[in-house]
mmCIF file of C-alpha atoms in Angstrom:
data_model
loop_
_atom_site.group_PDB
_atom_site.id
_atom_site.type_symbol
_atom_site.label_atom_id
_atom_site.label_comp_id
_atom_site.label_asym_id
_atom_site.label_seq_id
_atom_site.Cartn_x
_atom_site.Cartn_y
_atom_site.Cartn_z
ATOM 1 C CA MET A 13 36.796 9.056 48.145
ATOM 2 C CA GLU A 14 37.965 12.545 47.374
ATOM 3 C CA PHE A 15 35.764 15.480 46.492
ATOM 4 C CA HIS A 16 36.574 16.454 42.922
ATOM 5 C CA HIS A 17 34.005 19.019 41.770
ATOM 6 C CA LEU A 18 30.522 20.413 42.077
ATOM 7 C CA GLY A 19 28.704 20.619 38.742
ATOM 8 C CA VAL A 20 26.586 23.763 38.254
ATOM 9 C CA ALA A 21 24.071 24.260 35.429
ATOM 10 C CA THR A 22 24.048 27.834 34.139
ATOM 11 C CA ALA A 23 22.972 29.886 31.142
ATOM 12 C CA ASP A 24 25.993 32.211 31.598
ATOM 13 C CA ALA A 25 29.202 30.396 32.506
ATOM 14 C CA SER A 26 31.524 33.350 31.927
ATOM 15 C CA GLY A 27 29.381 35.740 33.989
ATOM 16 C CA LEU A 28 29.120 33.266 36.860
ATOM 17 C CA ALA A 29 32.864 32.535 36.661
ATOM 18 C CA ALA A 30 33.609 36.255 37.038
ATOM 19 C CA LEU A 31 31.316 36.483 40.085
ATOM 20 C CA PHE A 32 32.718 33.325 41.728
ATOM 21 C CA ALA A 33 36.288 34.534 41.123
ATOM 22 C CA GLU A 34 35.412 37.721 43.018
ATOM 23 C CA LEU A 35 33.374 36.133 45.821
ATOM 24 C CA PHE A 36 35.269 32.898 46.390
ATOM 25 C CA ASP A 37 38.748 33.570 45.005
ATOM 26 C CA ALA A 38 38.105 30.716 42.572
ATOM 27 C CA PRO A 39 39.964 31.432 39.312
ATOM 28 C CA VAL A 40 39.410 29.555 36.044
ATOM 29 C CA ALA A 41 41.591 26.420 35.953
ATOM 30 C CA HIS A 42 40.355 24.960 32.672
ATOM 31 C CA GLU A 43 37.927 25.845 29.881
ATOM 32 C CA GLU A 44 36.717 23.856 26.933
ATOM 33 C CA GLU A 45 33.821 23.245 24.583
ATOM 34 C CA PHE A 46 32.563 19.719 25.281
ATOM 35 C CA ASP A 47 29.462 17.870 24.164
ATOM 36 C CA GLY A 48 27.605 21.000 23.086
ATOM 37 C CA MET A 49 28.484 22.938 26.263
ATOM 38 C CA THR A 50 30.929 25.540 27.464
ATOM 39 C CA VAL A 51 32.611 23.867 30.461
ATOM 40 C CA LEU A 52 34.565 25.987 32.947
ATOM 41 C CA PHE A 53 36.430 24.535 35.923
ATOM 42 C CA LEU A 54 37.036 27.047 38.743
ATOM 43 C CA GLU A 55 39.700 26.222 41.285
ATOM 44 C CA LEU A 56 38.859 25.641 44.929
ATOM 45 C CA GLU A 57 41.384 24.376 47.449
ATOM 46 C CA PRO A 58 41.083 21.540 46.685
ATOM 47 C CA GLY A 59 38.570 20.631 44.008
ATOM 48 C CA TYR A 60 36.588 22.662 41.530
ATOM 49 C CA PHE A 61 33.327 24.222 40.552
ATOM 50 C CA GLU A 62 32.389 22.916 37.090
ATOM 51 C CA LEU A 63 30.168 25.450 35.303
ATOM 52 C CA LEU A 64 28.109 23.902 32.508
ATOM 53 C CA GLU A 65 26.508 26.178 29.891
ATOM 54 C CA PRO A 66 24.678 24.228 27.188
ATOM 55 C CA HIS A 67 24.422 25.497 23.602
ATOM 56 C CA GLU A 68 22.099 22.780 22.369
ATOM 57 C CA GLY A 69 19.708 20.148 23.765
ATOM 58 C CA GLY A 70 20.903 17.570 26.270
ATOM 59 C CA ALA A 71 20.773 16.721 29.959
ATOM 60 C CA ILE A 72 21.964 20.124 31.246
ATOM 61 C CA SER A 73 19.681 21.990 28.871
ATOM 62 C CA ARG A 74 16.715 19.954 30.147
ATOM 63 C CA TYR A 75 17.830 20.560 33.731
ATOM 64 C CA LEU A 76 17.819 24.332 33.171
ATOM 65 C CA GLU A 77 14.355 24.155 31.618
ATOM 66 C CA ASN A 78 12.929 22.045 34.456
ATOM 67 C CA HIS A 79 14.772 23.341 37.527
ATOM 68 C CA GLY A 80 16.458 26.590 36.555
ATOM 69 C CA PRO A 81 20.156 27.210 37.215
ATOM 70 C CA GLY A 82 21.937 25.718 40.211
ATOM 71 C CA ILE A 83 23.829 22.746 41.597
ATOM 72 C CA HIS A 84 23.462 19.767 39.258
ATOM 73 C CA HIS A 85 25.807 17.042 40.584
ATOM 74 C CA VAL A 86 28.770 16.215 42.796
ATOM 75 C CA ALA A 87 31.821 14.424 41.436
ATOM 76 C CA LEU A 88 33.986 12.150 43.574
ATOM 77 C CA GLN A 89 37.454 11.169 42.454
ATOM 78 C CA THR A 90 38.587 7.559 42.368
ATOM 79 C CA ASP A 91 41.404 5.750 40.613
ATOM 80 C CA ASP A 92 39.126 2.746 40.133
ATOM 81 C CA ILE A 93 35.806 3.760 38.567
ATOM 82 C CA GLU A 94 35.037 0.213 37.452
ATOM 83 C CA GLY A 95 35.498 -1.076 41.008
ATOM 84 C CA ALA A 96 33.344 1.747 42.359
ATOM 85 C CA LEU A 97 30.600 0.911 39.841
ATOM 86 C CA GLU A 98 30.821 -2.760 40.806
ATOM 87 C CA THR A 99 30.374 -1.822 44.484
ATOM 88 C CA ALA A 100 27.392 0.370 43.566
ATOM 89 C CA ARG A 101 25.845 -2.423 41.484
ATOM 90 C CA GLY A 102 26.297 -4.795 44.435
ATOM 91 C CA ALA A 103 24.490 -2.338 46.696
ATOM 92 C CA GLY A 104 21.499 -2.281 44.346
ATOM 93 C CA VAL A 105 22.220 1.240 43.042
ATOM 94 C CA GLU A 106 20.894 2.030 39.571
ATOM 95 C CA LEU A 107 23.672 3.195 37.246
ATOM 96 C CA ILE A 108 23.326 5.809 34.516
ATOM 97 C CA ASP A 109 26.624 4.652 33.012
ATOM 98 C CA ASP A 110 27.450 0.931 33.130
ATOM 99 C CA GLU A 111 31.033 1.739 32.187
ATOM 100 C CA PRO A 112 33.310 4.770 32.368
ATOM 101 C CA ARG A 113 33.031 7.131 29.402
ATOM 102 C CA PRO A 114 35.054 10.164 28.321
ATOM 103 C CA GLY A 115 34.165 13.423 30.090
ATOM 104 C CA ALA A 116 35.472 16.991 29.814
ATOM 105 C CA TRP A 117 39.123 17.778 30.578
ATOM 106 C CA GLY A 118 40.175 14.254 29.509
ATOM 107 C CA HIS A 119 38.407 12.706 32.506
ATOM 108 C CA GLU A 120 36.880 9.260 32.614
ATOM 109 C CA VAL A 121 33.431 9.561 34.218
ATOM 110 C CA ALA A 122 30.369 7.512 35.199
ATOM 111 C CA PHE A 123 27.129 8.647 36.852
ATOM 112 C CA LEU A 124 24.885 6.935 39.398
ATOM 113 C CA HIS A 125 21.118 7.450 39.233
ATOM 114 C CA PRO A 126 20.007 9.934 41.918
ATOM 115 C CA LYS A 127 16.870 7.947 42.741
ATOM 116 C CA SER A 128 19.214 5.334 44.272
ATOM 117 C CA THR A 129 21.348 7.828 46.191
ATOM 118 C CA GLY A 130 18.974 10.052 48.133
ATOM 119 C CA GLY A 131 18.306 12.433 45.248
ATOM 120 C CA VAL A 132 22.030 13.247 44.922
ATOM 121 C CA LEU A 133 23.384 12.917 41.384
ATOM 122 C CA VAL A 134 26.879 11.464 41.879
ATOM 123 C CA GLU A 135 29.598 11.278 39.245
ATOM 124 C CA PHE A 136 32.661 9.102 39.661
ATOM 125 C CA VAL A 137 35.630 10.762 37.986
ATOM 126 C CA SER A 138 39.183 9.703 37.262
ATOM 127 C CA HIS A 139 41.147 12.902 36.669
ATOM 128 C CA MET B 8 38.382 29.378 49.278
ATOM 129 C CA GLU B 9 38.352 25.786 50.393
ATOM 130 C CA PHE B 10 35.544 23.323 49.821
ATOM 131 C CA HIS B 11 34.156 22.411 53.227
ATOM 132 C CA HIS B 12 30.972 20.398 52.706
ATOM 133 C CA LEU B 13 28.011 19.588 50.536
ATOM 134 C CA GLY B 14 24.686 19.881 52.373
ATOM 135 C CA VAL B 15 22.128 17.173 51.515
ATOM 136 C CA ALA B 16 18.461 17.255 52.546
ATOM 137 C CA THR B 17 17.139 13.815 53.439
ATOM 138 C CA ALA B 18 14.301 12.128 55.312
ATOM 139 C CA ASP B 19 16.647 9.304 56.411
ATOM 140 C CA ALA B 20 20.114 10.482 57.436
ATOM 141 C CA SER B 21 21.233 7.206 59.006
ATOM 142 C CA GLY B 22 20.133 5.118 56.009
ATOM 143 C CA LEU B 23 21.857 7.473 53.560
ATOM 144 C CA ALA B 24 24.971 7.542 55.747
ATOM 145 C CA ALA B 25 25.175 3.728 55.641
ATOM 146 C CA LEU B 26 24.847 3.748 51.845
ATOM 147 C CA PHE B 27 27.416 6.533 51.353
ATOM 148 C CA ALA B 28 29.854 4.754 53.679
ATOM 149 C CA GLU B 29 29.581 1.677 51.464
ATOM 150 C CA LEU B 30 29.639 3.448 48.090
ATOM 151 C CA PHE B 31 32.076 6.272 48.764
ATOM 152 C CA ASP B 32 34.114 5.087 51.754
ATOM 153 C CA ALA B 33 32.773 8.136 53.615
ATOM 154 C CA PRO B 34 32.460 7.259 57.333
ATOM 155 C CA VAL B 35 30.598 9.374 59.889
ATOM 156 C CA ALA B 36 32.892 12.076 61.280
ATOM 157 C CA HIS B 37 30.387 13.894 63.483
ATOM 158 C CA GLU B 38 26.743 13.589 64.504
ATOM 159 C CA GLU B 39 24.520 15.920 66.462
ATOM 160 C CA GLU B 40 20.978 17.142 66.944
ATOM 161 C CA PHE B 41 20.909 20.771 65.872
ATOM 162 C CA ASP B 42 18.066 23.200 65.250
ATOM 163 C CA GLY B 43 15.423 20.478 65.028
ATOM 164 C CA MET B 44 17.477 18.270 62.707
ATOM 165 C CA THR B 45 19.705 15.221 62.851
ATOM 166 C CA VAL B 46 22.969 16.426 61.290
ATOM 167 C CA LEU B 47 25.548 13.878 60.129
ATOM 168 C CA PHE B 48 28.926 14.832 58.664
ATOM 169 C CA LEU B 49 30.494 12.123 56.473
ATOM 170 C CA GLU B 50 34.201 12.335 55.786
ATOM 171 C CA LEU B 51 35.528 12.889 52.286
ATOM 172 C CA GLU B 52 39.195 13.552 51.565
ATOM 173 C CA PRO B 53 39.010 16.413 52.184
ATOM 174 C CA GLY B 54 35.679 17.899 53.166
ATOM 175 C CA TYR B 55 32.364 16.368 54.118
ATOM 176 C CA PHE B 56 28.865 15.452 53.112
ATOM 177 C CA GLU B 57 26.463 17.072 55.615
ATOM 178 C CA LEU B 58 23.243 15.046 55.823
ATOM 179 C CA LEU B 59 20.311 17.062 57.187
ATOM 180 C CA GLU B 60 17.202 15.232 58.429
ATOM 181 C CA PRO B 61 14.585 17.608 59.851
ATOM 182 C CA HIS B 62 12.264 16.579 62.665
ATOM 183 C CA GLU B 63 10.157 19.711 62.598
ATOM 184 C CA GLY B 64 9.352 22.627 60.300
ATOM 185 C CA GLY B 65 12.125 24.840 58.947
ATOM 186 C CA ALA B 66 14.128 25.527 55.798
ATOM 187 C CA ILE B 67 15.201 21.918 55.186
ATOM 188 C CA SER B 68 11.730 20.584 55.882
ATOM 189 C CA ARG B 69 10.308 23.035 53.327
ATOM 190 C CA TYR B 70 13.023 22.052 50.850
ATOM 191 C CA LEU B 71 12.075 18.385 51.138
ATOM 192 C CA GLU B 72 8.396 19.221 50.615
ATOM 193 C CA ASN B 73 9.061 21.400 47.576
ATOM 194 C CA HIS B 74 12.005 19.656 45.894
ATOM 195 C CA GLY B 75 12.335 16.213 47.444
ATOM 196 C CA PRO B 76 15.649 14.936 48.815
ATOM 197 C CA GLY B 77 18.978 15.948 47.295
ATOM 198 C CA ILE B 78 21.777 18.487 47.268
ATOM 199 C CA HIS B 79 20.759 21.605 49.202
ATOM 200 C CA HIS B 80 23.873 23.801 49.442
ATOM 201 C CA VAL B 81 27.647 23.999 49.200
ATOM 202 C CA ALA B 82 29.773 25.316 52.060
ATOM 203 C CA LEU B 83 33.093 27.067 51.509
ATOM 204 C CA GLN B 84 35.537 27.480 54.352
ATOM 205 C CA THR B 85 37.055 30.839 55.205
ATOM 206 C CA ASP B 86 38.780 32.233 58.274
ATOM 207 C CA ASP B 87 37.147 35.598 57.618
ATOM 208 C CA ILE B 88 33.395 35.248 57.136
ATOM 209 C CA GLU B 89 32.781 38.919 57.837
ATOM 210 C CA GLY B 90 35.263 39.929 55.152
ATOM 211 C CA ALA B 91 33.708 37.451 52.726
ATOM 212 C CA LEU B 92 30.233 38.882 53.447
ATOM 213 C CA GLU B 93 31.569 42.397 52.903
ATOM 214 C CA THR B 94 32.982 41.372 49.522
ATOM 215 C CA ALA B 95 29.641 39.782 48.611
ATOM 216 C CA ARG B 96 27.736 42.889 49.693
ATOM 217 C CA GLY B 97 30.091 44.999 47.549
ATOM 218 C CA ALA B 98 29.364 42.769 44.549
ATOM 219 C CA GLY B 99 25.620 43.354 44.968
ATOM 220 C CA VAL B 100 24.916 39.851 46.272
ATOM 221 C CA GLU B 101 21.840 39.474 48.475
ATOM 222 C CA LEU B 102 22.708 37.955 51.848
ATOM 223 C CA ILE B 103 20.528 35.570 53.851
ATOM 224 C CA ASP B 104 22.669 36.230 56.924
ATOM 225 C CA ASP B 105 24.056 39.730 57.452
ATOM 226 C CA GLU B 106 26.389 38.376 60.104
ATOM 227 C CA PRO B 107 27.861 34.985 61.003
ATOM 228 C CA ARG B 108 25.648 32.862 63.254
ATOM 229 C CA PRO B 109 26.244 29.574 65.076
ATOM 230 C CA GLY B 110 25.878 26.430 62.959
ATOM 231 C CA ALA B 111 26.191 22.713 63.693
ATOM 232 C CA TRP B 112 29.515 21.280 64.945
ATOM 233 C CA GLY B 113 30.416 24.596 66.590
ATOM 234 C CA HIS B 114 30.797 26.304 63.205
ATOM 235 C CA GLU B 115 30.175 29.940 62.465
ATOM 236 C CA VAL B 116 28.127 30.161 59.264
ATOM 237 C CA ALA B 117 26.460 32.649 56.911
ATOM 238 C CA PHE B 118 24.441 32.008 53.748
ATOM 239 C CA LEU B 119 24.219 33.959 50.477
ATOM 240 C CA HIS B 120 20.916 34.116 48.596
ATOM 241 C CA PRO B 121 20.977 31.730 45.625
ATOM 242 C CA LYS B 122 19.172 34.179 43.344
ATOM 243 C CA SER B 123 22.364 36.277 43.446
ATOM 244 C CA THR B 124 24.720 33.342 42.812
ATOM 245 C CA GLY B 125 23.398 31.480 39.793
ATOM 246 C CA GLY B 126 20.919 29.394 41.767
ATOM 247 C CA VAL B 127 23.693 27.963 43.971
ATOM 248 C CA LEU B 128 22.993 28.230 47.709
ATOM 249 C CA VAL B 129 26.407 29.046 49.219
ATOM 250 C CA GLU B 130 27.298 28.890 52.909
ATOM 251 C CA PHE B 131 30.432 30.475 54.276
ATOM 252 C CA VAL B 132 31.732 28.416 57.179
ATOM 253 C CA SER B 133 34.471 28.871 59.735
ATOM 254 C CA HIS B 134 35.277 25.411 61.097
#
């Protein structure tokens, strides 16, 4: 599979975007308000940082409370999320999403439970 | 900059490698013993997972004790680590490594302190 993005939980997406643009030459590729969060995609070559700044309760808000800011998940791109979920199910992996659901930037996404994948929260994404 | 790899702390690199090969079609690209750890690079398109299994004390061993297994850092590839460190220094970022040092797989590497970068542990790598 292809690396698509690294999700980062933050309380200050625009400040972190400005720093990452300076340090990593990673300009903003896309910005939107989604699911109670400011979501900023910063361009790598290839792939993205996805900065997630919550404005209300939810998974990222709880993550910030429990862990502080930092890397939250890795997203891998596939054209066949349902097939990838079927493979994961067959391998005994616990799924967070049984089926693809809409994500930011018009993506279809589905998450695997990190307790099945070595503590790594993995998102399948169809971009 | 280019995404190079995602570093993952684990107590079972070979078991996680077998699972990731099945789930993500990410075969082993390189394996070595380095700095008291088994280090496995798994191929993405492009980039790698870097699985780090410590056999003695050290940063990854402490990470596993304090946080459990999971994503440890992200590595960004640059042909000019010293220039990238200079830019970071100029932006007021605290450095873990003032100069590039040898990493696994013959890389030159240098880490930035995550408290300066939104909780994200960033490695510069010259592959």
